[in-house]
mmCIF file of C-alpha atoms and ligand atoms in Angstrom:
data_model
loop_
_atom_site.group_PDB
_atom_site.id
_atom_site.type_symbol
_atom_site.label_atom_id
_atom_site.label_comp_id
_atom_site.label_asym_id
_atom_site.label_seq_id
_atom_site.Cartn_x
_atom_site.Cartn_y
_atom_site.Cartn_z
ATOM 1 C CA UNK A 1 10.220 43.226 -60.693
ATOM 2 C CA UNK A 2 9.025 43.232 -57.441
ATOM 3 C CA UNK A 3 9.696 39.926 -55.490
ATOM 4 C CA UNK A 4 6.852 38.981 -53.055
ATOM 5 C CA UNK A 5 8.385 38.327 -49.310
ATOM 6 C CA UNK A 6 7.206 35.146 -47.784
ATOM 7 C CA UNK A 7 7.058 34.514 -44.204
ATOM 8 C CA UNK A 8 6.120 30.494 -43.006
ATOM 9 C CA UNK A 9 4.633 30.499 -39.894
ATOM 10 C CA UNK A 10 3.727 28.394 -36.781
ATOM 11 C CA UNK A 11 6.917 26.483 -36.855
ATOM 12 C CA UNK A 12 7.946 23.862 -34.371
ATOM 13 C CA UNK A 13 10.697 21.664 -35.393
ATOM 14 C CA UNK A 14 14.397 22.500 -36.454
ATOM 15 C CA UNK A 15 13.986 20.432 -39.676
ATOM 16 C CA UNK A 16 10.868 22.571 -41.228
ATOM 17 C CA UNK A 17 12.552 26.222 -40.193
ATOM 18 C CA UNK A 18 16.094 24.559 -42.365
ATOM 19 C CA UNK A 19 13.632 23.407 -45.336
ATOM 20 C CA UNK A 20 12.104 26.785 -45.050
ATOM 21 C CA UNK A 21 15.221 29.014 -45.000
ATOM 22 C CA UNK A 22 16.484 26.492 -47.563
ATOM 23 C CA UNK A 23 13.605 26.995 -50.038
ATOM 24 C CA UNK A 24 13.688 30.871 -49.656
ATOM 25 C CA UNK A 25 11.467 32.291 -46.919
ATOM 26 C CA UNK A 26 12.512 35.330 -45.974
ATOM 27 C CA UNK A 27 10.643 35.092 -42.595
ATOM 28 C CA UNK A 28 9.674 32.652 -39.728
ATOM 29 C CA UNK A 29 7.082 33.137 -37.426
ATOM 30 C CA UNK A 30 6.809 31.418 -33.746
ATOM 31 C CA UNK A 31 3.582 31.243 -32.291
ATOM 32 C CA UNK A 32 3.586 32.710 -28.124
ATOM 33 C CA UNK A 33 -0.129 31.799 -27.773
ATOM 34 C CA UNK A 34 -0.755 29.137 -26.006
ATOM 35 C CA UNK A 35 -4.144 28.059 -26.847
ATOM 36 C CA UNK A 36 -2.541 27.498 -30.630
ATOM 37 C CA UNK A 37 -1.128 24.062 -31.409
ATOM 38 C CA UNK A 38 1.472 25.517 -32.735
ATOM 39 C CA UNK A 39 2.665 27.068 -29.287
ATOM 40 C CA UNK A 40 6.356 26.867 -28.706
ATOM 41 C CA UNK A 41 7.851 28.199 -25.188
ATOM 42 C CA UNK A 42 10.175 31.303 -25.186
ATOM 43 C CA UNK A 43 12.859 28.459 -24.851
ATOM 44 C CA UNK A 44 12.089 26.472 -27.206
ATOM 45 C CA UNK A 45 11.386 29.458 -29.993
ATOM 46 C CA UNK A 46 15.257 30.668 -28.896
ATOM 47 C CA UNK A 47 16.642 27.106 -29.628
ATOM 48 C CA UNK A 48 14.936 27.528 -33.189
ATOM 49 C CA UNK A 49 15.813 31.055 -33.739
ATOM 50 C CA UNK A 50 19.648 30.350 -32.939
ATOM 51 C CA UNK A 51 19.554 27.850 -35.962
ATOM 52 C CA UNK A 52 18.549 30.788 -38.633
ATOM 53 C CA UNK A 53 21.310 32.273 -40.399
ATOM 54 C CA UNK A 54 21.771 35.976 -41.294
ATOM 55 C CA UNK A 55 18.556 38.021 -42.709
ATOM 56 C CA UNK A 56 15.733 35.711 -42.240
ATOM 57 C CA UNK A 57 13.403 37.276 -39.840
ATOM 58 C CA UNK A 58 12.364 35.635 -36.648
ATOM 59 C CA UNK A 59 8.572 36.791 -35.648
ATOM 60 C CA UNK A 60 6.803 36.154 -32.664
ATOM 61 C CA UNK A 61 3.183 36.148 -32.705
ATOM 62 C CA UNK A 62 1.177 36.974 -29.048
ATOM 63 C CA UNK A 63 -2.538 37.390 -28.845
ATOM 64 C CA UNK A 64 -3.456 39.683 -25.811
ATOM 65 C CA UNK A 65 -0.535 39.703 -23.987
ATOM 66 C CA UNK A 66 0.583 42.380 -21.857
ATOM 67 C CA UNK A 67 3.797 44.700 -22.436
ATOM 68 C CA UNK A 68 5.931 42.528 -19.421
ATOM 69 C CA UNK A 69 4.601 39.052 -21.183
ATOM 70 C CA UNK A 70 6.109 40.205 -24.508
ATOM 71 C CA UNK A 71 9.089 41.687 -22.940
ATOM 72 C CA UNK A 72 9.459 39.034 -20.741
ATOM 73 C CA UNK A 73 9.582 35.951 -23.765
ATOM 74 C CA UNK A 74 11.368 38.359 -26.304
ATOM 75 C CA UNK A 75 13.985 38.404 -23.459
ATOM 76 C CA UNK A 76 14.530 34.812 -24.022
ATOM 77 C CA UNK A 77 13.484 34.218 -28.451
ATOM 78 C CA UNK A 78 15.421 37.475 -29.844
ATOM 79 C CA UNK A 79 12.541 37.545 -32.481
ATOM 80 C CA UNK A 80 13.488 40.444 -34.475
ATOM 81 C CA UNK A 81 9.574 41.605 -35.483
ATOM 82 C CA UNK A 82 6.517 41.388 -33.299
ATOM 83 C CA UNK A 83 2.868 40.644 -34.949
ATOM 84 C CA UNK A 84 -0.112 41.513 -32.623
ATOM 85 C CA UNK A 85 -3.160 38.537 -33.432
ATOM 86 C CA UNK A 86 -5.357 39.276 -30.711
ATOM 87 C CA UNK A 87 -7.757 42.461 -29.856
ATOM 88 C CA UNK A 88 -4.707 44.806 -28.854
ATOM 89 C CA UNK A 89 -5.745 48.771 -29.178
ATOM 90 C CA UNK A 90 -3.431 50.057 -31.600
ATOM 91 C CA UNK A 91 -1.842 51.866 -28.182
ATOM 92 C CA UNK A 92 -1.421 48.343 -26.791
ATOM 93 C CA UNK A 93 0.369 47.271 -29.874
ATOM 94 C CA UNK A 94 2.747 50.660 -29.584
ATOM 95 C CA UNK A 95 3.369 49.912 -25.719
ATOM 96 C CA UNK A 96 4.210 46.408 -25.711
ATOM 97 C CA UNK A 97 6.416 46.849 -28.826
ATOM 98 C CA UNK A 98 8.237 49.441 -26.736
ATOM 99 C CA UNK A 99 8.775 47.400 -23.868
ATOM 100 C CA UNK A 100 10.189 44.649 -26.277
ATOM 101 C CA UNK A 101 11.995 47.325 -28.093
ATOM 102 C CA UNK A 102 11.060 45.603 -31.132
ATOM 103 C CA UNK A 103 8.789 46.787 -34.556
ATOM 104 C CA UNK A 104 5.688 44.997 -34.768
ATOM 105 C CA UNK A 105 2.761 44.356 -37.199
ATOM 106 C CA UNK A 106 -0.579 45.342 -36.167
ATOM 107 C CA UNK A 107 -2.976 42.104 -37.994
ATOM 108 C CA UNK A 108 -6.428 43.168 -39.095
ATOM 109 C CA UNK A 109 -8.325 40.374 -38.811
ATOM 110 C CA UNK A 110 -11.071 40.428 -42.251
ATOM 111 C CA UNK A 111 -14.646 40.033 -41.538
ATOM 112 C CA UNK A 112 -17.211 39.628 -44.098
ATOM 113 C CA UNK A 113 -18.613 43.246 -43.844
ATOM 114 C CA UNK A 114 -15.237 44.995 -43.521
ATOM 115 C CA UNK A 115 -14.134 47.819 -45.795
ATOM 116 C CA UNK A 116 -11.012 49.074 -47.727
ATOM 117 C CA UNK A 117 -11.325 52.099 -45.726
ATOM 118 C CA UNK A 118 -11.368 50.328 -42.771
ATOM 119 C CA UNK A 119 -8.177 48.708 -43.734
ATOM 120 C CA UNK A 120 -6.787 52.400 -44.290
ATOM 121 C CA UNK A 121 -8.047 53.374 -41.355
ATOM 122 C CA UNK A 122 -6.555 50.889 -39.062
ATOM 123 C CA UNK A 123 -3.024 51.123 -40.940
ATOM 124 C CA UNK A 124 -2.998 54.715 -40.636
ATOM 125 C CA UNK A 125 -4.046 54.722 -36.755
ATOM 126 C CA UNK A 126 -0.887 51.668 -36.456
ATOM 127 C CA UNK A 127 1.920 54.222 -38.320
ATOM 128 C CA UNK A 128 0.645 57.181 -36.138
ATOM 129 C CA UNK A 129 0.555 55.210 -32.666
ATOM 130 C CA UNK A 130 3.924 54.261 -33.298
ATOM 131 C CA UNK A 131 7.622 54.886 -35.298
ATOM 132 C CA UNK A 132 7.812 50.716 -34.751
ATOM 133 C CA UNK A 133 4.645 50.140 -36.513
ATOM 134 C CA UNK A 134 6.011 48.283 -39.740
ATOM 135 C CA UNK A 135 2.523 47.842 -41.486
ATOM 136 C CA UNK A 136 -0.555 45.522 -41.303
ATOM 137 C CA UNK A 137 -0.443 41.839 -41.990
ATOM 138 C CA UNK A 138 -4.133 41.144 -42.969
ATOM 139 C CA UNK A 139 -5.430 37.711 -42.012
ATOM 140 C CA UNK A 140 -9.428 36.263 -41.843
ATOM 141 C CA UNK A 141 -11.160 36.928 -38.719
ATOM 142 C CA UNK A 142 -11.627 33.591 -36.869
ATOM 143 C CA UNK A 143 -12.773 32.644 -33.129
ATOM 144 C CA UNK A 144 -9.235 30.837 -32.539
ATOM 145 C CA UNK A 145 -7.169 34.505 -33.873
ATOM 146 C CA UNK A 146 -5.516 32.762 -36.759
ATOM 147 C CA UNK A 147 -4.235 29.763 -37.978
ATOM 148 C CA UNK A 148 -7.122 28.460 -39.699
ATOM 149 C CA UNK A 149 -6.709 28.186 -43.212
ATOM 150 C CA UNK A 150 -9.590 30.304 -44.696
ATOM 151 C CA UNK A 151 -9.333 33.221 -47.445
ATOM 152 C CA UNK A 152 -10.861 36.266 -46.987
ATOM 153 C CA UNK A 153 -11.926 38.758 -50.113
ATOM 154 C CA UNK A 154 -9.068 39.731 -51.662
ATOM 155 C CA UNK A 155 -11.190 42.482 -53.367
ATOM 156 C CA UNK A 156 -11.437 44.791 -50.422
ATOM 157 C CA UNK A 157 -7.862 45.516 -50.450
ATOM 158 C CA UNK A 158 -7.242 48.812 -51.483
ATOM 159 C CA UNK A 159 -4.451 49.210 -54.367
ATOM 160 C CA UNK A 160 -2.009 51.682 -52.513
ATOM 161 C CA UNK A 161 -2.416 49.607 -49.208
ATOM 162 C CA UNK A 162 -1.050 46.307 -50.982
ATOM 163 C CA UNK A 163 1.783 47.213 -51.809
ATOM 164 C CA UNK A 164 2.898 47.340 -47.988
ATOM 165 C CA UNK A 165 0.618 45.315 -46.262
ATOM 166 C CA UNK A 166 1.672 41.451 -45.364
ATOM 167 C CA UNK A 167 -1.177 39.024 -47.031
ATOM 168 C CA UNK A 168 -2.093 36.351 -44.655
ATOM 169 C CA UNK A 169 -5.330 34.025 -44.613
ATOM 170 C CA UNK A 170 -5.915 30.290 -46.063
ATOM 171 C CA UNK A 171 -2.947 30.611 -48.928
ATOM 172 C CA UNK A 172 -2.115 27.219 -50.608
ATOM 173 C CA UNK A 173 0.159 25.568 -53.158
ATOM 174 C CA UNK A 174 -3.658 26.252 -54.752
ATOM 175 C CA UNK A 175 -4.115 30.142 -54.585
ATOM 176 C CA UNK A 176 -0.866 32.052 -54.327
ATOM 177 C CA UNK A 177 -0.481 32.652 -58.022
ATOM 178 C CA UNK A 178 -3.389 33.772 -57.944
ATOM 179 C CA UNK A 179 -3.631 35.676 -54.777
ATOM 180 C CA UNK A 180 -0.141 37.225 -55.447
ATOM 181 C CA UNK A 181 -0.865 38.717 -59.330
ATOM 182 C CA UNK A 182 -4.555 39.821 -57.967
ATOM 183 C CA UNK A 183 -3.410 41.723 -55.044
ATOM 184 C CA UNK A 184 0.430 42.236 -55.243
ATOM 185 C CA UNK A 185 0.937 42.214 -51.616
ATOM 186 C CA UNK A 186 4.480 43.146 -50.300
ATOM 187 C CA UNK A 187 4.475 39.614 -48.612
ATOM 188 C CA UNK A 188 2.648 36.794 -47.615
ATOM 189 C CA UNK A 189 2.321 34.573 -44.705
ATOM 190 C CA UNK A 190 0.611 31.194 -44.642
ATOM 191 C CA UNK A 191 0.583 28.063 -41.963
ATOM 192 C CA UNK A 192 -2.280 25.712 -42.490
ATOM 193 C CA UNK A 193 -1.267 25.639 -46.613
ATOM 194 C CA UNK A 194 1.882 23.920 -45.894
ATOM 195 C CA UNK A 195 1.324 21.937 -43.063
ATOM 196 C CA UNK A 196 1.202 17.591 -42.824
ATOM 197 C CA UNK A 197 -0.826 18.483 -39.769
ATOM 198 C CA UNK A 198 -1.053 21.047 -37.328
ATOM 199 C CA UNK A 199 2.268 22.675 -36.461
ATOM 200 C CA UNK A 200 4.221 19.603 -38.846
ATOM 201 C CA UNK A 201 5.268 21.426 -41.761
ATOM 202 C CA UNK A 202 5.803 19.590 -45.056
ATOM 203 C CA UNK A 203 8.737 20.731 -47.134
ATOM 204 C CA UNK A 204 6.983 19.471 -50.447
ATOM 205 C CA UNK A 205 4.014 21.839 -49.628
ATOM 206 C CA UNK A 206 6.944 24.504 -48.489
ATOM 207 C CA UNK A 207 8.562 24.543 -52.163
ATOM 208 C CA UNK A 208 5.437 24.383 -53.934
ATOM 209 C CA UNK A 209 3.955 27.294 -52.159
ATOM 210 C CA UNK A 210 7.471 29.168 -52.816
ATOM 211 C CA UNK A 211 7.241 28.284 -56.631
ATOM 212 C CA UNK A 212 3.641 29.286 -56.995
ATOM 213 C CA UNK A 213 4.637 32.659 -55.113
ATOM 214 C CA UNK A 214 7.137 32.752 -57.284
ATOM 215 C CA UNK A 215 4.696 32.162 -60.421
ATOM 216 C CA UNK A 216 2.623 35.108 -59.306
ATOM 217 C CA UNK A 217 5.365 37.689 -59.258
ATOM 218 C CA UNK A 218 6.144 36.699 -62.952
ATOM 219 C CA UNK A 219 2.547 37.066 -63.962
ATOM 220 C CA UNK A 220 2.003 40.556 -66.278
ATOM 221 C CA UNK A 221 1.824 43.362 -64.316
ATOM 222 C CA UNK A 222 4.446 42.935 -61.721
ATOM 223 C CA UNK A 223 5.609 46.339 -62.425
ATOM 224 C CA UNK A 224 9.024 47.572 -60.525
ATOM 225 C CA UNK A 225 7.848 48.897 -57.260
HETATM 226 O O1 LIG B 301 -1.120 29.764 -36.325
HETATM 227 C C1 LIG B 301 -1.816 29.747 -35.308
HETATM 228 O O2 LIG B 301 -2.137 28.699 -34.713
HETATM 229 C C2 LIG B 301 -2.291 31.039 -34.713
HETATM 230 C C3 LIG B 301 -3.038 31.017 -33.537
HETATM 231 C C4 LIG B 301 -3.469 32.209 -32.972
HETATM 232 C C5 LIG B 301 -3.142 33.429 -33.555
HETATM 233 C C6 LIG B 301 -2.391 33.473 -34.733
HETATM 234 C C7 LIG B 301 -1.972 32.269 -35.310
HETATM 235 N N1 LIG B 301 -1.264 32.277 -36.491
HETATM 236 C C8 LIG B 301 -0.951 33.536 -37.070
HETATM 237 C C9 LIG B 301 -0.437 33.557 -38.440
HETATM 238 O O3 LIG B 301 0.291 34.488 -38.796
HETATM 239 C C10 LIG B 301 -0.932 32.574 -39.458
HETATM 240 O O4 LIG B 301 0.100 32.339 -40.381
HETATM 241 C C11 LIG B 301 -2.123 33.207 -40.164
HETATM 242 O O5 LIG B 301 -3.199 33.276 -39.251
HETATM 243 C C12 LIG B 301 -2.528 32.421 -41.408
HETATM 244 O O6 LIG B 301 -2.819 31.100 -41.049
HETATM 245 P P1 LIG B 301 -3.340 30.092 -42.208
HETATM 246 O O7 LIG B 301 -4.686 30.616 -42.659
HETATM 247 O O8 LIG B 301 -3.413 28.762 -41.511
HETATM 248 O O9 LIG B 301 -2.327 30.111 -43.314
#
């Protein structure tokens, strides 16, 4: 059965990335933009990152920044995978994740008129630009890049894209079940769903989200992949 990754994002504080990696997520993600409110510095991302133990990925999320910017703070937070929020070319994505040396994911941002080919499309362009492409996280398009808690629909998705792509966008405690036995993403990534305010995660929220993940990938049809 396959088990849906989950990846908590726009952490802050040492005690929500241990009730994370204590209630199972198999990634953290550190927000480099500083606009967000869950900015961290390069410093202060490293000070969390050094507190993860073995095989729960660190990822750092930029919007627009240039190859030396992402070098430059993955210098200082070893994130181990890259995710690209902002209007990058899927050349600017491949350039900066060679001057970090790192993979990346290339995030399509879901409007209301967008396609399932376009989601092909853009994947496909991501793999060929790159051998560090890892795949497309795909998140609703908002003015502020991410971060703000609304779904997208789920029914543009094509089937053989879901099983690699990352599923990102206004996920709750509410709608993963659901979300997870509709689309049966590879992973999925939320912030705003488990959050006591903006950048304060709340474990509660944390392990309920996990469960209901958790829920989904027992549902019928969660066929050995
Ligand atoms: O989280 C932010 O504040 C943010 C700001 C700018 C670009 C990306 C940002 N977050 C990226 C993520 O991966 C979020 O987890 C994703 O957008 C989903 O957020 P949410 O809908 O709040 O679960």
């Amino acid at each position: 059965m396959h088990r849906t990754r989950i990846k908590i994002c726009g952490l802050t504080r040492e005690e929500d990335v241990a009730a994370a990696v204590a209630l199972g997520a198999d990634a953290v993600g550190f927000v480099f933009y500083p606009k967000s409110p869950r900015y961290v510095t390069p410093q202060r991302a490293a000070e969390l990152i050094a507190t993860l133990p073995p095989f729960v990925t660190a990822v750092g999320l930029f919007v627009n920044a240039s190859p030396d910017e992402v070098r430059a703070i993955v210098d200082v937070a070893p994130v181990a995978l890259l995710q690209f929020h902002g209007d990058e070319t899927a050349g600017q994505c491949a350039e900066a994740a060679a001057a970090a040396h790192r993979p990346y994911l290339r995030v399509f941002r879901v409007k209301g008129d967008s396609t399932g080919s376009e989601l092909l499309e853009y994947e496909a362009l991501c793999r060929a630009s790159s051998p560090l492409c890892a795949g497309v996280l795909l998140d609703t398009h908002v003015d502020a890049y991410g971060g703000a808690g609304k779904v997208f629909d789920w029914s543009l998705i094509p089937r053989d894209l879901a099983p690699r792509a990352v599923l990102s966008g206004g996920l709750s405690v509410q709608n993963a079940t659901g979300a997870v036995a509709q689309v049966r993403p590879w992973a999925v990534d939320v912030s705003s769903g488990v959050e006591a305010a903006k950048g304060i995660k709340d474990a509660g929220l944390i392990a309920q989200f996990i469960a209901a993940v958790r829920a989904g990938d027992a549902t019928p049809g969660n066929a050995e992949t």
